Short mmCIF file of C-alpha atoms in Angstrom, two decimals:
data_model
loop_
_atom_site.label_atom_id
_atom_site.label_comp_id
_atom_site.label_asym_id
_atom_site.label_seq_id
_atom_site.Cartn_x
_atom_site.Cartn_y
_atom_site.Cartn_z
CA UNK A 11 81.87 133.98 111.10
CA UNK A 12 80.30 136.98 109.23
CA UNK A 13 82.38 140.25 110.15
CA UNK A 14 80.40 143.63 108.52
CA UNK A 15 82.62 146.66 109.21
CA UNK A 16 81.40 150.71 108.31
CA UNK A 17 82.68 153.96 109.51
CA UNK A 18 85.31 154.75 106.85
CA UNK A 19 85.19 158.19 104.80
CA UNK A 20 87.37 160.79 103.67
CA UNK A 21 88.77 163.24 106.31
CA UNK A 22 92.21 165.60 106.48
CA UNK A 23 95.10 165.24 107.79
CA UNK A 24 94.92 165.39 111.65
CA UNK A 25 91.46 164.39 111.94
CA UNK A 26 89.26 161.65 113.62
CA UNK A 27 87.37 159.12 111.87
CA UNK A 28 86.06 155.59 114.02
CA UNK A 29 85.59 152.42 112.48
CA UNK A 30 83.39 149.81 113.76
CA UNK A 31 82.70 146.09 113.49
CA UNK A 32 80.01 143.46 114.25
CA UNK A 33 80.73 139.72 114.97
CA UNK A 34 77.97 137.25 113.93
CA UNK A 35 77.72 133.76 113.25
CA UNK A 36 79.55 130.73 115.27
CA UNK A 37 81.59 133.01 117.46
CA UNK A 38 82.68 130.55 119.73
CA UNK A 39 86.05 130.24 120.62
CA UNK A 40 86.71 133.30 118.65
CA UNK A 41 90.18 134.87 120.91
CA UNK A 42 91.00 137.91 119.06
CA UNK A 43 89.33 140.76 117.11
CA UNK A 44 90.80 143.66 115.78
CA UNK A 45 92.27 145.12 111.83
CA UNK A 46 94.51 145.44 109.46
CA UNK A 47 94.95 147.40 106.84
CA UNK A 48 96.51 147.04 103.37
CA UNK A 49 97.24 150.50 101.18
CA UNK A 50 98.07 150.60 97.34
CA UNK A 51 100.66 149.00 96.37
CA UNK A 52 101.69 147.36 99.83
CA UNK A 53 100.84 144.27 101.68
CA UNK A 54 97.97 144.02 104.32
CA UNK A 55 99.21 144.94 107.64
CA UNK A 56 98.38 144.37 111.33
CA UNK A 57 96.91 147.62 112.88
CA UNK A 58 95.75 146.73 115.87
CA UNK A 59 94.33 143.53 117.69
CA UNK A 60 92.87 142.76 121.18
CA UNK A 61 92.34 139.54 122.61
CA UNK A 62 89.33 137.88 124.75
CA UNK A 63 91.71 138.76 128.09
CA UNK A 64 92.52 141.99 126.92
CA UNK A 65 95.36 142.44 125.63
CA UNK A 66 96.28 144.76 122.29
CA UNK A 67 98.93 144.72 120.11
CA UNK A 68 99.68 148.62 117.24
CA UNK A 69 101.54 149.11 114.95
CA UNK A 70 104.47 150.95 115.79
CA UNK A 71 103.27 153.45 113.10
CA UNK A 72 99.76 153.92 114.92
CA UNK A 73 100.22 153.93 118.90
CA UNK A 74 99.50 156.88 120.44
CA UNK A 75 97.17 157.38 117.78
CA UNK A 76 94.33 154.53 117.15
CA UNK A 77 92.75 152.89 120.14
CA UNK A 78 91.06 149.79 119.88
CA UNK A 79 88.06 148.55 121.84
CA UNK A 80 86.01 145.54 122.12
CA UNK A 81 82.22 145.26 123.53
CA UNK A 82 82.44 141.50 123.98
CA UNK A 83 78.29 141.30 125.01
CA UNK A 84 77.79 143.05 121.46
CA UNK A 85 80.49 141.25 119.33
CA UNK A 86 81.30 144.29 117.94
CA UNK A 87 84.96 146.04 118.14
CA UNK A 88 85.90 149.32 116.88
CA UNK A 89 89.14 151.05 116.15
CA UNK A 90 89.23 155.11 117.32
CA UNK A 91 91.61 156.58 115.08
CA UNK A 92 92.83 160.08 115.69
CA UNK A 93 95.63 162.36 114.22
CA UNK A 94 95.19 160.78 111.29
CA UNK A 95 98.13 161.21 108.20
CA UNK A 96 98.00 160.80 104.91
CA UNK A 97 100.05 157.69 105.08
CA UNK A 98 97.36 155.89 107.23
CA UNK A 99 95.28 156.06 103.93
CA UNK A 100 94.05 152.34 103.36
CA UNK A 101 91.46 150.24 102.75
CA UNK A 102 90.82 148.96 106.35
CA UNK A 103 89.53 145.06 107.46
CA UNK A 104 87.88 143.67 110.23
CA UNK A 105 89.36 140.95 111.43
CA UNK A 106 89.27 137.91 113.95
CA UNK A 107 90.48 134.86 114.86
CA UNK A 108 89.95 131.61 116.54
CA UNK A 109 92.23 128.86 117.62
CA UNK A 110 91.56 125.36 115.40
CA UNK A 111 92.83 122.49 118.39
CA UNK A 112 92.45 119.78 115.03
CA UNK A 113 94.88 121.75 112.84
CA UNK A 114 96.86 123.32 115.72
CA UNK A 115 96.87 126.24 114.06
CA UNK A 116 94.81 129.74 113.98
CA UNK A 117 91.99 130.75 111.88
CA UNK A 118 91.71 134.30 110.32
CA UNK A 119 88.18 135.68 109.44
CA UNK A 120 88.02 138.61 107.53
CA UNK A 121 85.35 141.24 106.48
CA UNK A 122 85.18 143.16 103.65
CA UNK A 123 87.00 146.32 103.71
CA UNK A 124 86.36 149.69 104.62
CA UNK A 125 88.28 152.99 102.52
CA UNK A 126 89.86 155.31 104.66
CA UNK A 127 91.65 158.02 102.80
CA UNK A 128 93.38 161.13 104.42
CA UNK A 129 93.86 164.16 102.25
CA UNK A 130 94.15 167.49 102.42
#
């Protein structure tokens, strides 16, 4: 699974940016897309996810705030983030994430990141 993300930038505080992200490769039973974020000095972090039936999980720090989306036809999902603060300053990664039924366990793909940086 190839994930290729674009859309970050610089913006100020309180502004909008979108990020978006394209699926290709052997998507099949691929359950979950979404992204996390990891900003200096911290670990990555979940920002927000949304599974093949539709449901999304945020960030406490981000609801209200980031929406997530998924166009399953296109393999692509994107991550509307508006209002944004200083603290949401990151780089940003695509990621998803398919079940293995050998290993009983979940698979994590990841694409390289995308800088988002909020500054006034």
């Amino acid at each position: 699974v190839q994930l290729q993300a674009c859309g970050g930038g610089s913006v100020q505080p309180g502004g909008s940016l979108r990020l978006s992200c394209v699926a290709s490769g052997r998507l099949f039973g691929i359950n979950s897309m979404g992204w996390y974020r990891q900003a200096p000095g911290k670990q990555r972090e979940l920002v927000a996810t949304l599974t093949n039936g539709g449901s999304s999980t945020y960030a406490d720090s981000v609801k209200g705030r980031f929406t997530v989306s998924r166009d399953n036809a296109k393999n692509t999902v994107d991550l509307q983030m508006n209002n944004l603060k200083p603290e949401d300053t990151a780089v940003y990664y695509c990621n998803s994430r398919r079940w293995n039924m050998a290993t009983m366990e979940y698979i994590y793909y990841w694409g390289e990141g995308t800088l988002v940086t909020v500054s006034s």
